[in-house]
Amino acid sequence: MQNEKLGRALAARLDELAQSGRAKGKETVICGIAPARGGEGPRYLVEGGGDRLFLRMNANNYLGMASRAEVVAAEAAAAARFGVGPGAVRFIAGTWSPHVDLERRLAAFHARPAAMLFSSAYAAVLGTVAPLISDGAAVISDELNHNCIINAVALGRPAMKHVYKHLDLGELERALERAAAKHARAIVITDGVFSMRGDHAPLDRIVALTRKYDDAFSEGAIVVVDDSHGVGALGKSGRGVEEHVSSAPADLLIATLGKAFGVNGGYVVGGDTVIRYLRETSPLYVYSNPIAPGEAAAAHAAVEILDSPEGLALLEHLRAMTARFKAGLLKLGCETLPGEHPVAPLLTRDSQRTLALTAELRKGGVLATGLAYPVVPKGQEEIRFQISADHTQSDIDFALAALSAALSALEGGLSAAP
């Protein structure tokens, strides 16, 4: 039975979260998928929604790989051959041939010597960053970095931590100068794409700046980038922010299999020595089961599709649908952020309007994510739309029509940028 005193304490905390607007609340449960037909992409059944079909504009499935027939077939075939789970951690007979094949394929895709799988991208960040934070390490991090980076740095407890203003490379350089005076190692860490906004780091300049200070540190200065939202969504061939900005390679690139590749898991690519070190020291790798062999086979199939003429066509379509949607936002008089990334924020800058607009969109058959204070800072409230290669022109137009109707229902309160 539940301890009553603990229950009361936790209930009070839950009430506090709800009253402050930070509670996630009841989850939307997807019950089924209606396949694409008649010029429309897939539609989704939602628990409690009866037979009504919804357009999903809040998924990270940027290339539509999650339900792609070849990817599903690859997972089914591997599951039939190897079973549905690895049955152990990697060093205790938990490494199956699909894991090794996928690691080799990811290393080749990113033109790195080695790759290493984790159970999730969150685990990949924690399991990569924390073991690299030595007693004499300085960590320098963008203020809008993802929660996984924040927790990875906290877990590593660096000798120096500096959080610089978003994309402020002047402040980044001053932090490197200060760190060089007393620290042996510098780790500059950034998101590739900042998931709430869809903007990206100037990785080319960050890498060049960090290289400039490398000689000032006895153990070097490195760049770690989490490009989970960039890989498969940015760059001519989908290789992420590095390709998009023509950057020299980051020392370590972390990404996910659960967004553009449509499966599950995370990974890091880098040099042989650092990957071998992480295999020996990263607790989230050493003591945690890997993804299932079937998932690894499915991810391998997704990488093969992306790294092909068909993948280039998917990326071109994704860019076209993203441009169409963002142009539609501007035509409606909405404020958004420029860029090619398929995260398309509608800046509402008001929490109540955000929640009301999200609810109206749902009434119109569109699932989108409302981000209100204090999840985001006051004045930065938004509706986050996410475009997929699964979306058609008809889907984009449907979403924009639903948005127009939602704005009208709210008496135009959000129709003009502030």
mmCIF file of C-alpha atoms in Angstrom, residues 28 30 44-46 54-59 358 361-362 364-369 384-386:
data_model
loop_
_atom_site.group_PDB
_atom_site.id
_atom_site.type_symbol
_atom_site.label_atom_id
_atom_site.label_comp_id
_atom_site.label_asym_id
_atom_site.label_seq_id
_atom_site.Cartn_x
_atom_site.Cartn_y
_atom_site.Cartn_z
ATOM 1 C CA THR A 28 -2.898 11.941 -25.645
ATOM 2 C CA ILE A 30 -2.728 7.259 -30.159
ATOM 3 C CA TYR A 44 -4.428 9.219 -36.369
ATOM 4 C CA LEU A 45 -7.065 7.832 -34.024
ATOM 5 C CA VAL A 46 -6.956 9.228 -30.494
ATOM 6 C CA PHE A 54 -6.497 13.769 -36.587
ATOM 7 C CA LEU A 55 -3.643 15.326 -38.528
ATOM 8 C CA ARG A 56 -0.516 15.002 -36.427
ATOM 9 C CA MET A 57 1.598 18.180 -36.435
ATOM 10 C CA ASN A 58 3.483 17.427 -33.224
ATOM 11 C CA ALA A 59 5.696 14.435 -34.066
ATOM 12 C CA THR A 358 -4.060 24.627 -29.022
ATOM 13 C CA LEU A 361 -6.728 23.428 -33.257
ATOM 14 C CA ARG A 362 -7.627 20.095 -31.692
ATOM 15 C CA GLY A 364 -10.341 21.416 -35.895
ATOM 16 C CA GLY A 365 -8.649 18.025 -36.134
ATOM 17 C CA VAL A 366 -5.012 19.123 -35.733
ATOM 18 C CA LEU A 367 -2.667 17.920 -32.995
ATOM 19 C CA ALA A 368 -0.056 20.566 -32.113
ATOM 20 C CA THR A 369 2.010 21.343 -29.021
ATOM 21 C CA ARG A 384 5.156 24.278 -31.923
ATOM 22 C CA PHE A 385 4.198 22.730 -35.255
ATOM 23 C CA GLN A 386 6.383 19.981 -36.718
#
